[in-house]
Amino acid sequence: MVGMEDYGQFETAWCPGCGNHAILKAVKKALAGLGLAPHEVLLVTGIGQAAKAPLYMNCNMFTGLHGRSLPAATGARLANPGLTVIAESGDGCSYGEGGNHFLAALRRNVNITLLAHDNQVYGLTKGQASPTTMQGMKTKAQPFGQPSLAFNPVAVAAAMRAGFVARGFSGEIEHLAGLIQEAVRHPGFALVDILQPCVSFNKLNTFSWYKERVYRLGPEHDPTDFAQAMSKAQEFGERIPIGVIARNDRPPFEAGVPGLARGPLAARSLDRDALRRIVESYA
Ligand SMILES: Cc1ncc(C[n+]2csc(CCOP(=O)(O)OP(=O)(O)O)c2C)c(N)n1
Ligand code: SF4
């Protein structure tokens, strides 16, 4: 029987009141609830405040370059499908520096989950605008207001008919843990974009700002209906829906790679002579 305590309890370097604390709790709750032991889980991360989350968990982890968690997670999952692979990082890391990897992951549909802690700023580097910063928001680096239109990851993922697209809120831990469980169970690429206050640098999208707006999607929302999914994905203002926004049945990338049908790469023996011959053939 796996419990949250198996994932450990560590002192963090986050500000008191930061949404990351609740997300960390929800991730532990979700994994323990799925009965996954720490050695069965790999968390792959980039750089930033959110990217520290796996450092505070007792399981396998890999820290990549800024924005590069998804390629590393993809490689790990293809080499060892026995692992539950979760990429976990901030909105800047996932949609800014890692933006092209995000698009590639949506297209490929490898069986991994992306948990994007979306605080709408660059927290670690002291509050510059990120791709999801709302247009007009003032920051120390954008004193006249962020001039660009905000990137909407949920709408982009829904438009690309991603397998599983959800939005969560760090203020609703139980609900968020349920979404993470559904995302991990989904047999393909799954996105959970998680709204998270940054109490130090985002003075607009505060905890109470979210509380006034966030509402749970009810059973009337059909995530398999493209038009409904796109409509809910674009709702971000006076009201912000949380829950499963879009869902599509698409075969995972793994199903289309004949080499993987012969079993996990990690379990195959390496023929060093054959490898040497291949390398030498390029000399
Ligand atoms: C290629 C590269 N560009 C920029 C940086 C500087 N940098 C480090 S963390 C960070 C912002 C992280 O923001 P986000 O991913 O939103 O995470 P948060 O800290 O808000 O959780 C930046 C710009 C870097 N380390 N590497
Ligand atoms: S700066 Fe923001 S994101 Fe970073 S720990 Fe503090 S509240 Fe959290």
PDB file of N, CA and C and ligand atoms in Angstrom, residues 47-50 66 90-93 97 119 121-125, ligand 1:
ATOM      1  N   ILE A  47      14.086  24.297 -15.608  1.00  0.00           N
ATOM      2  CA  ILE A  47      14.697  25.245 -14.670  1.00  0.00           C
ATOM      3  C   ILE A  47      13.624  26.239 -14.230  1.00  0.00           C
ATOM      4  N   GLY A  48      13.643  26.643 -12.982  1.00  0.00           N
ATOM      5  CA  GLY A  48      12.688  27.635 -12.487  1.00  0.00           C
ATOM      6  C   GLY A  48      12.223  27.250 -11.089  1.00  0.00           C
ATOM      7  N   GLN A  49      11.302  28.056 -10.539  1.00  0.00           N
ATOM      8  CA  GLN A  49      10.756  27.750  -9.198  1.00  0.00           C
ATOM      9  C   GLN A  49       9.946  26.455  -9.258  1.00  0.00           C
ATOM     10  N   ALA A  50       9.063  26.338 -10.271  1.00  0.00           N
ATOM     11  CA  ALA A  50       8.243  25.136 -10.412  1.00  0.00           C
ATOM     12  C   ALA A  50       9.119  23.918 -10.642  1.00  0.00           C
ATOM     13  N   HIS A  66      16.823  24.506 -19.291  1.00  0.00           N
ATOM     14  CA  HIS A  66      15.597  25.304 -19.262  1.00  0.00           C
ATOM     15  C   HIS A  66      14.769  25.011 -20.520  1.00  0.00           C
ATOM     16  N   GLY A  90       7.553  25.158 -15.111  1.00  0.00           N
ATOM     17  CA  GLY A  90       6.756  26.382 -15.127  1.00  0.00           C
ATOM     18  C   GLY A  90       6.219  26.730 -16.504  1.00  0.00           C
ATOM     19  N   ASP A  91       5.438  27.816 -16.556  1.00  0.00           N
ATOM     20  CA  ASP A  91       4.865  28.242 -17.833  1.00  0.00           C
ATOM     21  C   ASP A  91       5.955  28.798 -18.751  1.00  0.00           C
ATOM     22  N   GLY A  92       6.927  29.508 -18.187  1.00  0.00           N
ATOM     23  CA  GLY A  92       8.020  30.017 -19.015  1.00  0.00           C
ATOM     24  C   GLY A  92       8.799  28.861 -19.612  1.00  0.00           C
ATOM     25  N   CYS A  93       9.134  27.912 -18.763  1.00  0.00           N
ATOM     26  CA  CYS A  93       9.927  26.753 -19.167  1.00  0.00           C
ATOM     27  C   CYS A  93       9.164  25.908 -20.202  1.00  0.00           C
ATOM     28  N   GLU A  97      10.692  28.965 -23.337  1.00  0.00           N
ATOM     29  CA  GLU A  97      11.926  28.288 -23.763  1.00  0.00           C
ATOM     30  C   GLU A  97      11.615  26.933 -24.401  1.00  0.00           C
ATOM     31  N   ASN A 119       2.121  30.271 -13.342  1.00  0.00           N
ATOM     32  CA  ASN A 119       1.963  31.457 -12.485  1.00  0.00           C
ATOM     33  C   ASN A 119       2.007  32.748 -13.304  1.00  0.00           C
ATOM     34  N   VAL A 121       4.231  34.302 -14.792  1.00  0.00           N
ATOM     35  CA  VAL A 121       5.462  35.114 -14.746  1.00  0.00           C
ATOM     36  C   VAL A 121       6.670  34.184 -14.714  1.00  0.00           C
ATOM     37  N   TYR A 122       7.845  34.787 -14.868  1.00  0.00           N
ATOM     38  CA  TYR A 122       9.094  34.074 -14.593  1.00  0.00           C
ATOM     39  C   TYR A 122       9.399  34.317 -13.110  1.00  0.00           C
ATOM     40  N   GLY A 123       9.069  33.344 -12.271  1.00  0.00           N
ATOM     41  CA  GLY A 123       9.253  33.535 -10.824  1.00  0.00           C
ATOM     42  C   GLY A 123      10.722  33.533 -10.411  1.00  0.00           C
ATOM     43  N   LEU A 124      11.465  32.532 -10.871  1.00  0.00           N
ATOM     44  CA  LEU A 124      12.849  32.371 -10.401  1.00  0.00           C
ATOM     45  C   LEU A 124      13.704  33.587 -10.733  1.00  0.00           C
ATOM     46  N   THR A 125      13.460  34.183 -11.915  1.00  0.00           N
ATOM     47  CA  THR A 125      14.296  35.321 -12.316  1.00  0.00           C
ATOM     48  C   THR A 125      13.622  36.664 -11.995  1.00  0.00           C
TER      49      THR A 125
HETATM   50  C1  LIG B   1      17.978  29.062 -22.038  1.00  0.00           C
HETATM   51  C2  LIG B   1      17.745  29.856 -20.772  1.00  0.00           C
HETATM   52  N1  LIG B   1      17.136  31.034 -20.848  1.00  0.00           N
HETATM   53  C3  LIG B   1      16.904  31.740 -19.717  1.00  0.00           C
HETATM   54  C4  LIG B   1      17.315  31.287 -18.493  1.00  0.00           C
HETATM   55  C5  LIG B   1      17.063  32.091 -17.260  1.00  0.00           C
HETATM   56  N2  LIG B   1      15.936  31.590 -16.512  1.00  0.00           N
HETATM   57  C6  LIG B   1      16.081  30.711 -15.487  1.00  0.00           C
HETATM   58  S1  LIG B   1      14.639  30.358 -14.713  1.00  0.00           S
HETATM   59  C7  LIG B   1      13.791  31.402 -15.773  1.00  0.00           C
HETATM   60  C8  LIG B   1      12.324  31.648 -15.628  1.00  0.00           C
HETATM   61  C9  LIG B   1      11.534  30.457 -15.189  1.00  0.00           C
HETATM   62  O1  LIG B   1      10.189  30.781 -15.289  1.00  0.00           O
HETATM   63  P1  LIG B   1       9.063  29.699 -15.308  1.00  0.00           P
HETATM   64  O2  LIG B   1       9.426  28.569 -16.184  1.00  0.00           O
HETATM   65  O3  LIG B   1       7.771  30.372 -15.608  1.00  0.00           O
HETATM   66  O4  LIG B   1       9.088  29.096 -13.842  1.00  0.00           O
HETATM   67  P2  LIG B   1       8.826  29.770 -12.409  1.00  0.00           P
HETATM   68  O5  LIG B   1      10.168  30.179 -11.884  1.00  0.00           O
HETATM   69  O6  LIG B   1       7.881  30.920 -12.592  1.00  0.00           O
HETATM   70  O7  LIG B   1       8.210  28.660 -11.635  1.00  0.00           O
HETATM   71  C10 LIG B   1      14.629  31.987 -16.697  1.00  0.00           C
HETATM   72  C11 LIG B   1      14.207  32.969 -17.744  1.00  0.00           C
HETATM   73  C12 LIG B   1      17.949  30.028 -18.453  1.00  0.00           C
HETATM   74  N3  LIG B   1      18.299  29.459 -17.300  1.00  0.00           N
HETATM   75  N4  LIG B   1      18.176  29.326 -19.597  1.00  0.00           N
END
